XYZ file of N, CA, C and O in Angstrom:
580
model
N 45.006 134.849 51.306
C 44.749 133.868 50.251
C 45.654 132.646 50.439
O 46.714 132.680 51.064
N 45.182 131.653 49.893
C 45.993 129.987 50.547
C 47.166 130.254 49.132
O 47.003 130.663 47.982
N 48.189 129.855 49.802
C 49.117 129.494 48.636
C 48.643 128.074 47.699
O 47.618 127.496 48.059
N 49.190 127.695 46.849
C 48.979 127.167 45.616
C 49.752 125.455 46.168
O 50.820 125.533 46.776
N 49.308 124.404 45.981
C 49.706 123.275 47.139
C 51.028 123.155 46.456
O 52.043 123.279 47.141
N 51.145 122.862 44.805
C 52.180 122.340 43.959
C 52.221 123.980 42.897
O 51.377 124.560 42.213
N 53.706 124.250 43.254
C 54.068 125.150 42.108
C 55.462 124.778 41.607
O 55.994 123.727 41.963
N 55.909 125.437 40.977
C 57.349 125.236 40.564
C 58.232 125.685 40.760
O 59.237 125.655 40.050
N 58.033 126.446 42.204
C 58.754 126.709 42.852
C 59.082 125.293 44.219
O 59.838 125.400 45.184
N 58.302 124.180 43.872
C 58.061 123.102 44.642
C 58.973 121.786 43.944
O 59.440 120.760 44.439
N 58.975 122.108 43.156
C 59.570 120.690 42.122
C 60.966 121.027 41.847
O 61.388 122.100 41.414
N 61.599 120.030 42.135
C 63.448 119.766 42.049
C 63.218 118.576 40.759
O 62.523 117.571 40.910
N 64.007 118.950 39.388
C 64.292 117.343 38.465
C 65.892 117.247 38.778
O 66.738 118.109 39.014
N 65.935 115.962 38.686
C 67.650 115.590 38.581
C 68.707 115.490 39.783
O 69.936 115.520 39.833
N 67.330 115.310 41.051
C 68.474 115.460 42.587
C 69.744 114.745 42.146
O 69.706 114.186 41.050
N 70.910 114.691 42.892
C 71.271 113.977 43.190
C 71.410 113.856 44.913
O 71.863 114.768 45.606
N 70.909 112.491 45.465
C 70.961 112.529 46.923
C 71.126 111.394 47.116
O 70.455 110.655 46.396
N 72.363 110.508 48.468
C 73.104 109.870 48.424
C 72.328 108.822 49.738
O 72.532 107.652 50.063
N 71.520 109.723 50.183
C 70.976 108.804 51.365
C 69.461 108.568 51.580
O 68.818 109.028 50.636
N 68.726 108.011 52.501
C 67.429 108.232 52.247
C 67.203 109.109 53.142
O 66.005 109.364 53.024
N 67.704 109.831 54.108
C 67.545 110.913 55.253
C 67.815 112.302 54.375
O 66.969 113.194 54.307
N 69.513 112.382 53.506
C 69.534 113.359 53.006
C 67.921 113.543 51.956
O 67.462 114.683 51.883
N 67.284 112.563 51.322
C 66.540 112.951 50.357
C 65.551 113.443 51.385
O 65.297 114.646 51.446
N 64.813 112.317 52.435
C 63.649 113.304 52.803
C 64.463 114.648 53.520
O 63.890 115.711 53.280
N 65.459 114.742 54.193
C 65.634 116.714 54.506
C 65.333 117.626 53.295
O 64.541 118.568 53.309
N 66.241 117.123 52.011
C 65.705 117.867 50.793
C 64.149 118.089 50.711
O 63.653 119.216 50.705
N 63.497 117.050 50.655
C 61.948 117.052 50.262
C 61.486 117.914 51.445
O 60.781 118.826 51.013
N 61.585 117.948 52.405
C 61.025 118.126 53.787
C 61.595 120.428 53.641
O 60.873 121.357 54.004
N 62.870 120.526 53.081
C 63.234 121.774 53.464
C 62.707 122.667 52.112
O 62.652 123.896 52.095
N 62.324 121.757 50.963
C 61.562 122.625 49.879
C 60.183 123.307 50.309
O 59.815 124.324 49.722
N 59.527 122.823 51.194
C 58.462 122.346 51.879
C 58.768 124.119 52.634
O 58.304 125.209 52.300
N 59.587 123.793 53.568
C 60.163 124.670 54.821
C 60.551 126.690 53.815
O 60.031 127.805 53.778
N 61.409 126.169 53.397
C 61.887 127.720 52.236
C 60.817 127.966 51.297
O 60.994 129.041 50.724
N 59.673 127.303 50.895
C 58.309 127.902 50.804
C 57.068 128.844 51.268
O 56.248 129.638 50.806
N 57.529 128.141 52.671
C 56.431 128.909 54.085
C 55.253 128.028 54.437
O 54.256 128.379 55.068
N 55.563 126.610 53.842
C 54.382 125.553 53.577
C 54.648 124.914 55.621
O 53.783 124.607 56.441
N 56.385 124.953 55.784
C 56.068 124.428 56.700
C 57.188 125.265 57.822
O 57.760 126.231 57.318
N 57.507 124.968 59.214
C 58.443 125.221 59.961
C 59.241 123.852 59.769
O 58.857 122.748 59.381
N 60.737 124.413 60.262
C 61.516 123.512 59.849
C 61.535 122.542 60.912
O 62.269 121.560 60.804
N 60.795 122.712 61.952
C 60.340 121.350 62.852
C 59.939 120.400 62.352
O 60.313 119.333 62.840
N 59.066 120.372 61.240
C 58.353 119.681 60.152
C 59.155 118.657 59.895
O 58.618 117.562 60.059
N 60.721 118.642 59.403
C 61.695 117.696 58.522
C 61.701 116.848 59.838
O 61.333 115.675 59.766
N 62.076 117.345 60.969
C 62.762 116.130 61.756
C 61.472 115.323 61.871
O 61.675 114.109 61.895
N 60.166 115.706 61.950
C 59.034 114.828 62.053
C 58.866 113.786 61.215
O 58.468 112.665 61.532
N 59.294 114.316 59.713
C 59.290 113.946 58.492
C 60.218 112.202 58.443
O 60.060 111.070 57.985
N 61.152 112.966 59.217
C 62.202 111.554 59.589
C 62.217 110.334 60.411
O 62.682 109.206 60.247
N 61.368 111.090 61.623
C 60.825 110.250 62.307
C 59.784 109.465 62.021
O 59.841 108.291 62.389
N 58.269 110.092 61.095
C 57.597 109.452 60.994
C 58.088 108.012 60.007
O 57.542 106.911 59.942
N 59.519 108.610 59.191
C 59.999 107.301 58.537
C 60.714 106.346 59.063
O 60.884 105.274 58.484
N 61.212 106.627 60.221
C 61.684 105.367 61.541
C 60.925 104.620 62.082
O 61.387 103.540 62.451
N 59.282 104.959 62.361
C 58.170 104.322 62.758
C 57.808 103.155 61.609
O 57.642 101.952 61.813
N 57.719 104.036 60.069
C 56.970 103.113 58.990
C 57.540 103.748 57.503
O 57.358 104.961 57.400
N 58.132 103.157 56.473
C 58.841 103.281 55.734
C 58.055 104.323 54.677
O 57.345 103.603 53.974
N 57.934 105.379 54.379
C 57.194 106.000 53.445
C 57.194 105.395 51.764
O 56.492 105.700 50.800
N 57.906 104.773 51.867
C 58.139 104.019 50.155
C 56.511 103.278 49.704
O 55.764 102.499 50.295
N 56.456 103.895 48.523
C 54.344 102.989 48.244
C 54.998 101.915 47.390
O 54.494 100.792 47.359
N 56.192 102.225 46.633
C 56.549 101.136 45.596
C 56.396 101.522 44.200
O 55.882 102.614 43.960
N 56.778 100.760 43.243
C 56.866 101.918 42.164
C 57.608 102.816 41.996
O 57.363 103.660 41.134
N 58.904 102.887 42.909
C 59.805 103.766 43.093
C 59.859 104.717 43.777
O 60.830 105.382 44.136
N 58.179 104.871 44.104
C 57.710 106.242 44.804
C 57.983 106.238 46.274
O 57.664 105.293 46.997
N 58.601 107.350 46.708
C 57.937 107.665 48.364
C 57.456 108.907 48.602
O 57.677 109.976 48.034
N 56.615 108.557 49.721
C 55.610 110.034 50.192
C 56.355 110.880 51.087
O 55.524 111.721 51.430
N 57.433 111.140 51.656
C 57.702 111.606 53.188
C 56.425 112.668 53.893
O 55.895 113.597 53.284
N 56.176 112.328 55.040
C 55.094 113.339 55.710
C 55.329 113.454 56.907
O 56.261 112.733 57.261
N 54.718 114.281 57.993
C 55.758 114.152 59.160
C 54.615 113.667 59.927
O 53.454 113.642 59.520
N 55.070 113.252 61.163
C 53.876 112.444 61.878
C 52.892 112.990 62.391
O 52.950 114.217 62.318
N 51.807 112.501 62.993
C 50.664 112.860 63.051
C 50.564 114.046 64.103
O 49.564 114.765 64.105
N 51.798 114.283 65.159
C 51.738 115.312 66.210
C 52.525 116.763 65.372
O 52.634 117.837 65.964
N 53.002 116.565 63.989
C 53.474 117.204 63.243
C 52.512 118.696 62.353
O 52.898 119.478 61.485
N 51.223 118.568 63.050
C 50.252 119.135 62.510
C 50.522 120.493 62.816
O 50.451 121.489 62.097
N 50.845 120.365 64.009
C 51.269 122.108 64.261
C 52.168 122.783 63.893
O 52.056 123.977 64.171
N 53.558 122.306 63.048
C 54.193 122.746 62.076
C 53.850 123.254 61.044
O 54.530 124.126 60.503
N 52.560 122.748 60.487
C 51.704 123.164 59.005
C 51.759 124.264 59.032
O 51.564 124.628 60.192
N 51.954 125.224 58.268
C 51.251 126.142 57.776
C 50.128 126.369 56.662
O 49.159 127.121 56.771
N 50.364 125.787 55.872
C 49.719 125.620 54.624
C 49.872 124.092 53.763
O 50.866 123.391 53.571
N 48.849 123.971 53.468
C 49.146 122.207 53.204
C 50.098 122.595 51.506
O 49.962 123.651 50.889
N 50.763 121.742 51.190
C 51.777 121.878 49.800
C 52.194 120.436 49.805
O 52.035 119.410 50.466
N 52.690 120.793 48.941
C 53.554 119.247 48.194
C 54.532 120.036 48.122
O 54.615 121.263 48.061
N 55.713 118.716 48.145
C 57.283 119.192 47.166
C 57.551 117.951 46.358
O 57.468 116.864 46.930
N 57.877 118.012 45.034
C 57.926 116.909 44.235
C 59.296 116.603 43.772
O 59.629 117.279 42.798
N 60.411 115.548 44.319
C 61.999 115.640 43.874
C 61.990 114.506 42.873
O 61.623 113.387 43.229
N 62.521 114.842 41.185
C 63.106 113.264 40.859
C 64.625 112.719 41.285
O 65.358 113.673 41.548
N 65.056 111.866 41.374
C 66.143 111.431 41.416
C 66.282 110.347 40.913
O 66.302 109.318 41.588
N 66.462 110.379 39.047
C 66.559 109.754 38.292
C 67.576 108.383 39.010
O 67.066 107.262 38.997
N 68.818 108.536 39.536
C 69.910 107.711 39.698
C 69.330 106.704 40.909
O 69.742 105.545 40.876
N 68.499 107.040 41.862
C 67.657 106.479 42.681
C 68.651 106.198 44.411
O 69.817 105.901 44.669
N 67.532 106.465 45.173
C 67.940 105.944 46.475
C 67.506 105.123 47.533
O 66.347 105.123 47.947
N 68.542 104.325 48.039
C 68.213 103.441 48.603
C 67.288 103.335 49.779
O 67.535 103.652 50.942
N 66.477 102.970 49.415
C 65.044 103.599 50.876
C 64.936 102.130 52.130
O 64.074 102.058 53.006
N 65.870 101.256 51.928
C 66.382 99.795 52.551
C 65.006 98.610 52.115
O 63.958 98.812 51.503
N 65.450 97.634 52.602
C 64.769 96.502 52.378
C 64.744 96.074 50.698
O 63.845 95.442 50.144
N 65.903 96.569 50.110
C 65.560 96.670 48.695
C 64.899 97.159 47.734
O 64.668 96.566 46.680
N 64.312 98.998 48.201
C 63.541 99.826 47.811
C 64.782 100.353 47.277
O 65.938 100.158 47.650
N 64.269 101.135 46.229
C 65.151 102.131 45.242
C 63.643 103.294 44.998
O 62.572 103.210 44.396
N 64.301 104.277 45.809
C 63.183 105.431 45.252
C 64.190 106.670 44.006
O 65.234 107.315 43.909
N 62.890 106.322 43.278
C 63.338 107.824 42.171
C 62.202 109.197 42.086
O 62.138 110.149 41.308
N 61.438 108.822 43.178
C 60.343 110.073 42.365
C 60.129 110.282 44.347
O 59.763 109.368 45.085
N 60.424 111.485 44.732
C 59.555 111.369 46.204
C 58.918 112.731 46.419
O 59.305 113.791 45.927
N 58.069 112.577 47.084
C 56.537 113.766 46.911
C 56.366 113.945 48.931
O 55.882 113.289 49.853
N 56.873 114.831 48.804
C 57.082 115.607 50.596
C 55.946 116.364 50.431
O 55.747 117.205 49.553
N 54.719 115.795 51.918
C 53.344 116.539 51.862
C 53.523 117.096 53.212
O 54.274 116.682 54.096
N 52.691 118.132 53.235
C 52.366 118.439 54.774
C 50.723 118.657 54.230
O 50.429 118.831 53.048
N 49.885 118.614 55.195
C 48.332 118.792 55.151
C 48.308 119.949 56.359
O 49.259 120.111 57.124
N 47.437 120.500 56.394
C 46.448 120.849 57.512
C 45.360 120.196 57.641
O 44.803 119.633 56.699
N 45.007 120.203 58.646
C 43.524 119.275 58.958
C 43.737 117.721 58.516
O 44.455 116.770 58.823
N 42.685 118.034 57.612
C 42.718 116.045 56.757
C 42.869 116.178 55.382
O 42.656 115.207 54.656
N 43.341 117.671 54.751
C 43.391 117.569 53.095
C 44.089 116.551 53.044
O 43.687 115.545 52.460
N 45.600 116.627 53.812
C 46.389 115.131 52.735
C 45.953 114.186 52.620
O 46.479 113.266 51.994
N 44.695 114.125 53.277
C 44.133 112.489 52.414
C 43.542 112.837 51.323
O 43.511 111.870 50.561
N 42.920 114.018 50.755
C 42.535 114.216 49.415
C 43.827 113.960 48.301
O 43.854 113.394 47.209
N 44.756 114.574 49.021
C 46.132 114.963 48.015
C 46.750 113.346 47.716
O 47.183 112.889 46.658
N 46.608 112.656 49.115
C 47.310 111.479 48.887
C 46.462 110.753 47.740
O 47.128 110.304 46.808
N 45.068 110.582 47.692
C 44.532 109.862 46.876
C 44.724 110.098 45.363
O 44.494 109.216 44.535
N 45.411 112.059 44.862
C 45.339 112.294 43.708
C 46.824 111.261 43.799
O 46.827 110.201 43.174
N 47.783 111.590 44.446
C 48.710 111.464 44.402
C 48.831 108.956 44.207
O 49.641 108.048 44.024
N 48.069 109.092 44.328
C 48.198 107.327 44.243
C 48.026 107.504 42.966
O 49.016 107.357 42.250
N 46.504 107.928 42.239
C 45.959 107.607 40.928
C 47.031 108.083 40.377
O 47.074 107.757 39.191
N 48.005 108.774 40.740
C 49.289 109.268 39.227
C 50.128 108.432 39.591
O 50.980 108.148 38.749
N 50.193 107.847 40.736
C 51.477 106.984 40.512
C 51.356 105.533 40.669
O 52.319 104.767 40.717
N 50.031 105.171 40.753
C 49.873 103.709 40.362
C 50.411 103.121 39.302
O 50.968 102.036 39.136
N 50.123 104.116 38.536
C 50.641 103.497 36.871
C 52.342 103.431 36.403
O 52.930 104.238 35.683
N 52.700 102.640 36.826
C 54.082 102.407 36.517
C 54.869 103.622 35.368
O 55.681 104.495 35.673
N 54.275 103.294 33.940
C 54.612 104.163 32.917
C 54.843 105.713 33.535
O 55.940 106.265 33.615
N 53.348 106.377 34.019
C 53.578 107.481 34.323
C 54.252 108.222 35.681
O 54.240 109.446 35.818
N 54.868 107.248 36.709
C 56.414 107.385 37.411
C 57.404 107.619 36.745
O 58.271 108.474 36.930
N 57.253 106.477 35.541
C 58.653 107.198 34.920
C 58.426 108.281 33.994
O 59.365 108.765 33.362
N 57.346 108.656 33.883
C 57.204 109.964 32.905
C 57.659 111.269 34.025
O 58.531 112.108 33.803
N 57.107 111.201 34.828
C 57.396 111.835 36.167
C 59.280 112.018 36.582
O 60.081 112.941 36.727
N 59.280 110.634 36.632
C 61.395 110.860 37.046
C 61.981 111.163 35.547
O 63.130 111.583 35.685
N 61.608 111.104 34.151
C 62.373 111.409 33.347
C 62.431 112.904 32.656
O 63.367 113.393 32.024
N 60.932 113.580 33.019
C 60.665 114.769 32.961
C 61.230 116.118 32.717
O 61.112 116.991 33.578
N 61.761 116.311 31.731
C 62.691 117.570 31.345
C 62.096 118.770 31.921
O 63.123 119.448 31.940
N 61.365 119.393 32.315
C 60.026 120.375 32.624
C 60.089 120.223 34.165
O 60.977 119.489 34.599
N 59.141 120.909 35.163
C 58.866 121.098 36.490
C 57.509 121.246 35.492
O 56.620 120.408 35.643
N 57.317 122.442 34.338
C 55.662 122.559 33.818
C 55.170 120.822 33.732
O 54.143 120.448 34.299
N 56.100 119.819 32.910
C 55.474 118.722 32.935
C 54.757 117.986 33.878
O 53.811 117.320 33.456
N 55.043 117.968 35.196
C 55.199 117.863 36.264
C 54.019 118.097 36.792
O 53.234 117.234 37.183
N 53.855 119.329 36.819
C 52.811 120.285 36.824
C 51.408 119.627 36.385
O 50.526 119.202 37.131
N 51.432 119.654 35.022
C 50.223 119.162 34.000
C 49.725 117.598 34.517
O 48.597 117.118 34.627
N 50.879 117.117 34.742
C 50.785 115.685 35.200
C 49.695 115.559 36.685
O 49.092 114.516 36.934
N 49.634 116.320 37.219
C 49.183 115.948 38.206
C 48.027 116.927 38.583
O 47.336 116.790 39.593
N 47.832 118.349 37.283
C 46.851 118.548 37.286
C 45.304 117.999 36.511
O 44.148 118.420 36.560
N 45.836 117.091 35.951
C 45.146 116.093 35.275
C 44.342 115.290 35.979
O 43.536 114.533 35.439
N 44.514 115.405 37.377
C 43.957 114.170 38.184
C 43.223 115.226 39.474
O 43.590 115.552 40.602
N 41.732 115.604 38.423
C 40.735 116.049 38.993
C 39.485 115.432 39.146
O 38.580 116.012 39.746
C-alpha cells in the first residue's frame, strides 16, 4: 500500500534553522527518516538549489532534488517546515514556510500545482507559518482538491 504523501509525521512548526542549506537538509532528511526517500535525495535537493533557487516568493520555498534524483524516490511525500523567524534564501529572499517534495514519475507536478493554489494567497502562508497544529496544516492543504 502507498504511504500517505503529507502526514504528521511530515510537518516540523517552529524550526529554528540558521542557513538555507541547513533548512533544505532538514526538509530533505524528514523526507529520508520517513522512507519517502534515500538520503542521496538531500544532496540532490542542494544541488538542484545551486542550479536554480527553489524560493516561489511569498516566503515560500519548494526544495526538490534534481531531475536525475528520481531514483532516490521511493514514494512520492511532502515534508512541510515553518520557520516562523525566517531564512535567508539570498538575493533578498526570506523563507518561512518550506515544503521538501520528492515525486515518482510526474505526480509532483500534480502536488506542485495543489501546492501553488495554497500558497498563492499571501494570508494563507501566514496561516501556514503561524500554525499552532501540524492537524492545521494538514486540513489546509487537504482542502485543495
Amino acid at each position: 500500500m502507498a504511504k500517505d504523501i503529507l502526514t504528521t509525521d511530515n510537518i516540523r512548526l517552529g524550526a529554528d534553522l540558521g542557513t538555507k542549506e541547513e533548512a533544505i537538509r532538514f526538509t530533505g532528511n524528514i523526507l529520508v527518516d520517513n522512507g519517502y526517500v534515500d538520503n542521496t535525495y538531500v544532496d540532490k535537493m542542494l544541488e538542484r538549489e545551486e542550479v536554480t533557487s527553489t524560493y516561489i516568493g511569498n516566503n515560500v520555498a519548494i526544495p526538490h532534488g534534481t531531475e536525475d534524483a528520481k531514483a532516490a524516490v521511493k514514494e512520492t511525500g511532502l515534508s512541510i517546515v515553518t520557520a516562523p523567524e525566517g531564512i535567508d534564501f539570498g538575493s533578498g529572499n526570506t523563507v518561512k514556510l518550506l515544503i521538501g517534495i520528492a515525486g515518482k514519475g510526474n505526480e509532483h507536478l500534480e502536488i506542485l500545482s495543489k501546492i501553488a493554489l495554497v500558497c498563492a494567497e499571501e494570508e494563507n502562508v501566514e496561516k501556514l507559518v503561524q500554525a499552532q497544529s501540524k492537524q492545521e496544516i494538514l486540513d489546509m492543504f487537504a482542502e485543495v482538491n
